[in-house]
Coordinates of C-alpha atoms in Angstrom, one line a residue:
Chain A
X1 CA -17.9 -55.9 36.6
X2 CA -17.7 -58.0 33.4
X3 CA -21.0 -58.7 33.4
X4 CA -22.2 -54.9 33.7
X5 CA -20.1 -53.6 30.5
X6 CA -22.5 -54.5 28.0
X7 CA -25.7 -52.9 29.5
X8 CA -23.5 -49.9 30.4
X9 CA -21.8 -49.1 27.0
X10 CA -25.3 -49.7 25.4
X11 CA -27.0 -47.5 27.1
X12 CA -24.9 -44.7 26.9
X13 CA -25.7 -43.2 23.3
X14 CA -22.7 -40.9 22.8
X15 CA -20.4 -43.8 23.7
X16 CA -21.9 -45.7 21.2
X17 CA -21.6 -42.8 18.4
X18 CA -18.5 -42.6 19.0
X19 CA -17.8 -46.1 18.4
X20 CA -19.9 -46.5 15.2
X21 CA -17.2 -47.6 12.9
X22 CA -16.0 -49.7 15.3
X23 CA -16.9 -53.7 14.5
X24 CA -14.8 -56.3 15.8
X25 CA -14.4 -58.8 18.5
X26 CA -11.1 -58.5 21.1
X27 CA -10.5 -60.5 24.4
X28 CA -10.0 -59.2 27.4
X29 CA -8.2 -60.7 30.1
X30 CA -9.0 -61.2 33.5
X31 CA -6.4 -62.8 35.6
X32 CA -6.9 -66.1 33.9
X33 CA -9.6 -65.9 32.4
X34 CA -10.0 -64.7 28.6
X35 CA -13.2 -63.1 27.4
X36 CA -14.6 -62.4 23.9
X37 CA -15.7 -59.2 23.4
X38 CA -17.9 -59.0 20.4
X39 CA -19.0 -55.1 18.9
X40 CA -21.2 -54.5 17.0
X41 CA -21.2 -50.8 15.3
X42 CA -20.0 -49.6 18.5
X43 CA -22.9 -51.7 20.6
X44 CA -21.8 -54.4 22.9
X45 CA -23.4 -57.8 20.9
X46 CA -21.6 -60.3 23.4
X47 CA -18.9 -61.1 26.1
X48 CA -18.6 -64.4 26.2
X49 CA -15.6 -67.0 28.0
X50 CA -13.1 -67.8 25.8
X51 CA -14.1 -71.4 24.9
X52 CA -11.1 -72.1 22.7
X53 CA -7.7 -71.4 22.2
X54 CA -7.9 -70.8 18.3
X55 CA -10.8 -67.7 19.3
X56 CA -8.7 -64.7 19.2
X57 CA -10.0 -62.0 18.6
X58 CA -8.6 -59.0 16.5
X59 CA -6.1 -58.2 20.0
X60 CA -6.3 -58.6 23.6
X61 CA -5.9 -56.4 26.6
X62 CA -5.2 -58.2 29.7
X63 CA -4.2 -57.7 33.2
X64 CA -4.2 -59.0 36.8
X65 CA -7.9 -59.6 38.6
X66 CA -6.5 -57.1 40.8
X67 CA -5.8 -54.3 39.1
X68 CA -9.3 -54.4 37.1
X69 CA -10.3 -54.5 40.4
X70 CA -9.0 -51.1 41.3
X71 CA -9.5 -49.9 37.9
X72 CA -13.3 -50.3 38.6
X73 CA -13.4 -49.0 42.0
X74 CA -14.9 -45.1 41.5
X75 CA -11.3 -43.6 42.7
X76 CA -8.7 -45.8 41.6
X77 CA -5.1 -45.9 43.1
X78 CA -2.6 -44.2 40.5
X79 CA -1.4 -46.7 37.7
X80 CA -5.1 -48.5 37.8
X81 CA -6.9 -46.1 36.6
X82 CA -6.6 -45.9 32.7
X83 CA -5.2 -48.3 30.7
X84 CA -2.8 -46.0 29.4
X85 CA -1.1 -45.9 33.0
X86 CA -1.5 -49.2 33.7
X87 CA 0.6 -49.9 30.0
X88 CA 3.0 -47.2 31.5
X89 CA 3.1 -49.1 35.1
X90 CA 3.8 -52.6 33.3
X91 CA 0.5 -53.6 34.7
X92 CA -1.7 -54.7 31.5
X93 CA -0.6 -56.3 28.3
X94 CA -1.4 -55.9 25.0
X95 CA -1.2 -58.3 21.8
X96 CA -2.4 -58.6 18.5
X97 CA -2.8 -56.1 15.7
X98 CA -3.5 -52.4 17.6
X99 CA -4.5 -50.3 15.0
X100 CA -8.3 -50.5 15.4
X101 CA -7.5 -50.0 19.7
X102 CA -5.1 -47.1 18.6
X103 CA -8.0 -46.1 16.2
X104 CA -10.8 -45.7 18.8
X105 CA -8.7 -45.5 21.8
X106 CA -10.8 -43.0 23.9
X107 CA -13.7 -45.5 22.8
X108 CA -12.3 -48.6 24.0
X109 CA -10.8 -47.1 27.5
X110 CA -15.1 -45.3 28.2
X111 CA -16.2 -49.4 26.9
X112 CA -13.9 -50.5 29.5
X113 CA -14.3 -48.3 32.9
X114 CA -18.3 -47.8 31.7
X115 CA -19.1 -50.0 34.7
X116 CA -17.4 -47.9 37.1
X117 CA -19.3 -46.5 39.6
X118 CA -19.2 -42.5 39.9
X119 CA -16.9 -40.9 42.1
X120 CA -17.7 -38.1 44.3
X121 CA -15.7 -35.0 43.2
X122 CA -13.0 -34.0 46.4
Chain B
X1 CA -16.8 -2.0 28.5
X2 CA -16.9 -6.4 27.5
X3 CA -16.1 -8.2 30.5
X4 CA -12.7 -9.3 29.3
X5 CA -10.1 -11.6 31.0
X6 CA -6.9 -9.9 31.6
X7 CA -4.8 -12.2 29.0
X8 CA -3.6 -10.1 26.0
X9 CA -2.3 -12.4 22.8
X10 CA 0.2 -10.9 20.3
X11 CA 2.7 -11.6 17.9
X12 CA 5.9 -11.4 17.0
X13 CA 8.8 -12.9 14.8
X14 CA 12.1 -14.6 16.6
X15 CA 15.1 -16.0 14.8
X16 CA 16.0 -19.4 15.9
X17 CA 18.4 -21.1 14.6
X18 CA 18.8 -19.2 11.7
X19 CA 15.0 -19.1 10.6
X20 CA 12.5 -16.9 11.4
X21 CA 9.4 -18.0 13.9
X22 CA 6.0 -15.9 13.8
X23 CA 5.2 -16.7 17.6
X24 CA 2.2 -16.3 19.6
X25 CA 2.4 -15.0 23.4
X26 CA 0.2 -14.3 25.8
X27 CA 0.8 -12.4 28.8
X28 CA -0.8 -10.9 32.1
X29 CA 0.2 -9.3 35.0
X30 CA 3.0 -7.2 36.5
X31 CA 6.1 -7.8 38.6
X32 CA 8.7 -10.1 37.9
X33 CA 8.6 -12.2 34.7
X34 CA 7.1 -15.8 35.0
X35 CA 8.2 -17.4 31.3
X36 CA 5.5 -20.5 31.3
X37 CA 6.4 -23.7 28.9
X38 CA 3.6 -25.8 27.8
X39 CA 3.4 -29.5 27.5
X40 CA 4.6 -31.8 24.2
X41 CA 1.5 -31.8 21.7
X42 CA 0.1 -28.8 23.3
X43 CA 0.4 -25.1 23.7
X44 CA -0.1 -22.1 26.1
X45 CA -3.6 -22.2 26.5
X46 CA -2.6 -24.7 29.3
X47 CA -1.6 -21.3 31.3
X48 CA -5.0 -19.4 31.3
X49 CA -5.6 -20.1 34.9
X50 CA -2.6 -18.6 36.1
X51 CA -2.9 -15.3 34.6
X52 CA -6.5 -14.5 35.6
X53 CA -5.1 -15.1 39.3
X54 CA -4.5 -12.0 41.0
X55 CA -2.5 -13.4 44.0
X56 CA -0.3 -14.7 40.9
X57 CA -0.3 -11.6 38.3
X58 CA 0.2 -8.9 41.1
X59 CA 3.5 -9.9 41.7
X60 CA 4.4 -11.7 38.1
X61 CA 4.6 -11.1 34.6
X62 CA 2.9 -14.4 33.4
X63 CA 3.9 -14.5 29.6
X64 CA 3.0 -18.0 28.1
X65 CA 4.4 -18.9 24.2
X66 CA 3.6 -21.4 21.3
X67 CA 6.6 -23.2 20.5
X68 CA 6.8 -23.0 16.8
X69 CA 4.7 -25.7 14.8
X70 CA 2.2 -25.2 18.2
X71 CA -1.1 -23.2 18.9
X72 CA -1.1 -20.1 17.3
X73 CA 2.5 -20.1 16.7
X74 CA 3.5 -20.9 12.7
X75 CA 5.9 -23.4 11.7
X76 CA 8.6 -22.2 10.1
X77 CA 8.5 -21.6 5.9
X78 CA 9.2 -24.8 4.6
X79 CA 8.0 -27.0 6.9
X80 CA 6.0 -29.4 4.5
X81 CA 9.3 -30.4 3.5
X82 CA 10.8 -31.6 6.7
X83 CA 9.3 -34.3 9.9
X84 CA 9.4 -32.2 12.5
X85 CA 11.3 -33.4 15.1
X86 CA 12.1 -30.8 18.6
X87 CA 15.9 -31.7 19.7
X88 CA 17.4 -30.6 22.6
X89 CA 19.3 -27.7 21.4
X90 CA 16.9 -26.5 19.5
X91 CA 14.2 -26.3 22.3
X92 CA 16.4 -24.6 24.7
X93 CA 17.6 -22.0 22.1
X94 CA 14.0 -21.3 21.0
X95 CA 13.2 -20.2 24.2
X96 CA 16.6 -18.4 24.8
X97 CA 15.4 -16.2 21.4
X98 CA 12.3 -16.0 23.0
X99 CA 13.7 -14.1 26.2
X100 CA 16.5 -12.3 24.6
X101 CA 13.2 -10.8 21.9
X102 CA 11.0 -10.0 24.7
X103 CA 14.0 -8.3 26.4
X104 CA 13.5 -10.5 29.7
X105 CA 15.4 -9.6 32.8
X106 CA 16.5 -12.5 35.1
X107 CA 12.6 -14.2 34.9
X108 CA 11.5 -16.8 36.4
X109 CA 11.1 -20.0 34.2
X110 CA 8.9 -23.0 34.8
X111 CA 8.1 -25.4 32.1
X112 CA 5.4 -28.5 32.2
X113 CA 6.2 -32.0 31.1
X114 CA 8.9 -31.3 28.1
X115 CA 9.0 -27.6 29.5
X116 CA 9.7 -29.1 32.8
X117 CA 12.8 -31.3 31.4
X118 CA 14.7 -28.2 29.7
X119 CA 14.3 -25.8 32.5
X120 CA 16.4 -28.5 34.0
X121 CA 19.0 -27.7 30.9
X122 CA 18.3 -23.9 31.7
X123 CA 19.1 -24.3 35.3
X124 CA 22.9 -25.6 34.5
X125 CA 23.4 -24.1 31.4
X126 CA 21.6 -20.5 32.1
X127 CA 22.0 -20.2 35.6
X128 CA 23.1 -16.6 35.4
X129 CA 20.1 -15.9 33.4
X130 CA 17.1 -16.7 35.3
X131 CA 15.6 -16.3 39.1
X132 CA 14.5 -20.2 38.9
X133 CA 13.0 -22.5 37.5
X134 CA 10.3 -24.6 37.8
X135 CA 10.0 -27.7 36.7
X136 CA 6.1 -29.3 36.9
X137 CA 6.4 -33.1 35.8
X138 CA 9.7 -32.7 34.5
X139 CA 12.0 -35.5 35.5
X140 CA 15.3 -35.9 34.4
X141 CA 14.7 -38.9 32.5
X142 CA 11.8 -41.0 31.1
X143 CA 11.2 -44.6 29.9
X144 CA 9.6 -44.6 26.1
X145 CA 6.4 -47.5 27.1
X146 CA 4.9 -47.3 23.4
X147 CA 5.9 -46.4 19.7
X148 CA 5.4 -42.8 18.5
X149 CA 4.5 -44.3 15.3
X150 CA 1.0 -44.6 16.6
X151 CA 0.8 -40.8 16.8
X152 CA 1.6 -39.9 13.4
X153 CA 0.1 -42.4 10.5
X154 CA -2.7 -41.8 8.0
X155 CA -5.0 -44.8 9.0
X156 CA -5.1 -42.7 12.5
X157 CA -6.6 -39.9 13.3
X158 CA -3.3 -38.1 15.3
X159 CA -5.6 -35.2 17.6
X160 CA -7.7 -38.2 18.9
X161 CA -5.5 -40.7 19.6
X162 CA -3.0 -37.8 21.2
X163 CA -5.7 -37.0 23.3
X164 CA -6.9 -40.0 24.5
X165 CA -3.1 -41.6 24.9
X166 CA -2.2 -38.4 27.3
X167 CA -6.5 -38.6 29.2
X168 CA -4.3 -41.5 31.3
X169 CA -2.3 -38.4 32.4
X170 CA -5.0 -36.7 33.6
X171 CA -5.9 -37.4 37.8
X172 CA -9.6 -39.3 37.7
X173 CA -10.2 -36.3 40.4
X174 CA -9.5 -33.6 37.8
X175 CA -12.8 -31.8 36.8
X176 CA -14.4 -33.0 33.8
X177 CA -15.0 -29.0 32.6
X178 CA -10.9 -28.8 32.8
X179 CA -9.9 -32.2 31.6
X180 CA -11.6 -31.8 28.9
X181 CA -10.2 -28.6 28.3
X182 CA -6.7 -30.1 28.6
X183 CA -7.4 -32.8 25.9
X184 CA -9.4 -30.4 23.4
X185 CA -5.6 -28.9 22.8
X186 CA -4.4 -32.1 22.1
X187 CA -7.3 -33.0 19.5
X188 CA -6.1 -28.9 18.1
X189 CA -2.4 -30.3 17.6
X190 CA -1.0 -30.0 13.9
X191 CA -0.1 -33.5 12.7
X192 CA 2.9 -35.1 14.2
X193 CA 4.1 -32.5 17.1
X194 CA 3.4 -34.5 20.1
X195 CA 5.2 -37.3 18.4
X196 CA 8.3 -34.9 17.2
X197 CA 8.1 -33.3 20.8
X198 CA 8.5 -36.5 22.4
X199 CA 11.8 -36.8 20.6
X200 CA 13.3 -34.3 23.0
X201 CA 11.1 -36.1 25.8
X202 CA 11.6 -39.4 25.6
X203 CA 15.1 -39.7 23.7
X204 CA 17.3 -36.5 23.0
X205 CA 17.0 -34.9 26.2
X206 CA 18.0 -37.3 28.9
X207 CA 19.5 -35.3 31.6
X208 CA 20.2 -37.4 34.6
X209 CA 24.0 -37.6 34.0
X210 CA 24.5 -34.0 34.4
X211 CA 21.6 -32.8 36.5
X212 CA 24.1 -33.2 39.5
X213 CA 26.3 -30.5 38.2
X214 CA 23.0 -27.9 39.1
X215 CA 23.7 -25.5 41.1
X216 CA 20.5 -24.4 42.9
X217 CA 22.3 -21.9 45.1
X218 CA 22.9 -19.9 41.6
X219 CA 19.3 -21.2 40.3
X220 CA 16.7 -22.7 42.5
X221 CA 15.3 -25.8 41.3
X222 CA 11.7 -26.7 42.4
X223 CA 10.1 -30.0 40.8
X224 CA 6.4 -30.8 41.5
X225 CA 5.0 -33.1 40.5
X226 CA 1.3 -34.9 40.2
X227 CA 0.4 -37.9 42.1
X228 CA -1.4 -39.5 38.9
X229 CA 1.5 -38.8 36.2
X230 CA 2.5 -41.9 35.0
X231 CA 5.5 -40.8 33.0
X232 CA 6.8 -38.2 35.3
X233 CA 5.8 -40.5 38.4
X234 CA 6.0 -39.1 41.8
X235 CA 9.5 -41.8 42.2
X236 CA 11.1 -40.4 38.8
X237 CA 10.6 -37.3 40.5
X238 CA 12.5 -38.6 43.6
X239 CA 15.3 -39.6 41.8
X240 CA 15.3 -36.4 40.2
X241 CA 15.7 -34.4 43.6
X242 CA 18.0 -36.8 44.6
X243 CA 19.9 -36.0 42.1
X244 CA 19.9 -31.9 42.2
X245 CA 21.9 -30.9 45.4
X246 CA 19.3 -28.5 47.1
X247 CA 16.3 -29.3 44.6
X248 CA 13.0 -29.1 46.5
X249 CA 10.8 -31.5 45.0
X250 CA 7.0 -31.9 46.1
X251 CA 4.3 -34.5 45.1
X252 CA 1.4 -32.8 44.0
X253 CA -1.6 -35.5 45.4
X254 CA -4.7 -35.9 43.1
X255 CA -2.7 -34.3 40.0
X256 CA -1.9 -35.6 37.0
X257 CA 0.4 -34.3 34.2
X258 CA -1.2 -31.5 33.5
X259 CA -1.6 -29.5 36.8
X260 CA -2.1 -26.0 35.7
X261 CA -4.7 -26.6 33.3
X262 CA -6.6 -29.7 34.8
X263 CA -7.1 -28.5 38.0
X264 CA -6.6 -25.0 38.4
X265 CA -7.9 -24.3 41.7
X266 CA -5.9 -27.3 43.5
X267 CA -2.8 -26.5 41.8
X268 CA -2.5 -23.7 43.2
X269 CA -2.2 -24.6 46.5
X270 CA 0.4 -26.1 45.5
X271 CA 2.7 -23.0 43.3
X272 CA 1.4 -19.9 45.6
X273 CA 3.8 -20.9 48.6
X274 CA 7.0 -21.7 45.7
X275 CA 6.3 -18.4 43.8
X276 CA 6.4 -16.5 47.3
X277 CA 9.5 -18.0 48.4
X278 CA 11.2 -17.1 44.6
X279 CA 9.9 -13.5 45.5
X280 CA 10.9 -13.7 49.4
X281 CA 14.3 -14.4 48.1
X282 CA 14.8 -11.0 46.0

């Protein structure tokens, strides 16, 4: 699903009004893998592996390969399927300096689940 | 004639504690009295569903209030020049001035969230005074999982980031017209009242150590609670129960915190059968 966030989030024009202020690069965290997350006035410029230990970004989110895995799934289990729960759950962690996250918050959860496919109502 | 709903809105002043509250209530329906509590950070908007539900107001009184600082409720005079912070006592003896001002006879109380920890209060300390209570995501105690510093601060913008801290409370099968609705009152919120609300929430109004002394054959204690709340989670619930001889205690599946006002028409499914068996039991 990685690989699908940056076509979703820029093609979805209100997501990316929302996020115009919002320039910066974070990594998120995959299991063990680290990516950079490069934005670009609320566009998606990059995601890229984390090559080296001294690229940071401004924070990271990360969590286990399974629980993005239900977080992308188009009716996740409880506790997988915002961020916010998953924090509450002890199932993601975050570092770094927050303030821009807290600052766009709804922004950066719609960047993250963008690629997840719709969900028929019950 | 407009097509209006059946909710009337008025006004009135309270004393509590010594300072007088211009409060907002809303109110529909007939029959026994059905107090409603609205969630930290919001207000009683969150009720609308309820009373435009004739199974509900044919049998009930369903009056909804802003807490002061809330909705359409003022703060009190002088409030630029104190942090707003809701403690315990001062929660449960708003809404005791509340009741005692609308000249409430042995209501029914049910509370969401904050509302659903101090009904837990009322049903110890007030037991005389109401028919039950109803606690919706109301456990008897919480874990704080991140600073309320974030809600409050001039570099953030407190209605969005309220709103989009508590969209995690909301089930992902919740309707988009209601969730939406849900959150708008959070984004409405005066600066700093989710964060003082969660005061009482997450610190001052811990009640697990005396939640045993309940007595539900004096007050019935119901607690329901939504599958997707992940502060009032379906096992804080459980220990909840377990702790209230005679509590019933239901999960409410594909809910969230909010189950009144993010998905009316599932919720209730779930309060019909509990308000019947209040009335049932004279």
């Amino acid at each position: 699903m990685i690989d699908k966030i940056q076509g979703c989030v820029n093609g979805d024009k209100m997501l990316i009004r929302r996020g115009r202020f919002v320039d910066l690069a974070f990594l998120l965290g995959v299991g063990d893998e680290d990516y950079l997350v490069t934005i670009e006035k609320g566009r998606i410029a990059s995601i890229e592996p984390r090559e080296l230990e001294t690229i940071t970004g401004q924070f990271s989110i990360r969590a286990a390969s399974e629980v993005w895995q239900e977080f992308w799934k188009p009716m996740p289990k409880r506790n997988h399927h915002d961020i916010w729960a998953m924090l509450a759950a002890g199932l993601v962690e975050l570092d770094g300096d927050l303030a821009p996250l807290m600052q766009n918050l709804q922004y950066f959860k719609d960047v993250l689940s963008s690629p997840r496919p719709k969900a028929r109502r019950r | 004639m407009p097509d209006y709903e059946p909710i009337v809105g008025r006004y009135l002043t309270i004393e509590v504690a010594g300072e007088a509250c211009r409060i907002h209530v809303e109110e529909a329906g007939d029959g026994i009295p059905l107090v409603c509590l609205h969630t930290a950070g919001s207000d009683a908007r969150q009720y609308r569903h309820l009373m435009c539900d004739p199974a509900i107001t044919d049998h009930y009184r369903v009056i909804a209030f802003d807490m002061p600082w809330h909705g359409k409720s003022n703060p009190p005079v002088g409030w630029r020049d104190r942090e707003y912070s809701l403690t315990t006592e001062l929660y449960k003896d708003t809404i005791m001035a509340f009741c005692r001002a609308m000249e409430l006879r042995h209501p029914v109380i049910m509370g969401c969230s904050m509302g659903g920890r101090v009904v837990l209060h009322l049903a110890l300390e007030q037991a005389d005074r109401f028919r039950a209570v109803i606690a919706l995501e109301g456990a008897d105690r919480l874990e704080p999982y991140y600073e309320l510093d974030w809600l409050h601060r001039p570099d953030i913008h407190g209605g969005e980031v309220c709103a989009a801290i508590v969209s995690a409370q909301v089930a992902p099968q919740s309707p988009d017209e209601y969730r939406w609705e849900t959150l708008w009152s959070y984004m409405q919120g005066g600066p700093g009242i989710f964060k003082g609300d969660l005061y009482f929430y997450w610190y001052d109004g811990h009640f697990d150590d005396r939640s045993p002394l309940i007595d539900t054959d004096k007050c019935p204690v119901y607690l329901l609670s939504g599958e997707y709340d992940s502060s009032c989670t379906p096992e804080r619930t459980a220990a909840t129960a377990s702790r209230i001889a005679g509590a019933k205690a239901t999960v409410m599946e594909g809910i969230g915190h909010f189950p009144m006002s993010e998905n009316p028409a599932l919720f209730r499914t779930y309060i019909l059968p509990v308000l019947d068996e209040i009335r049932g039991a004279g």
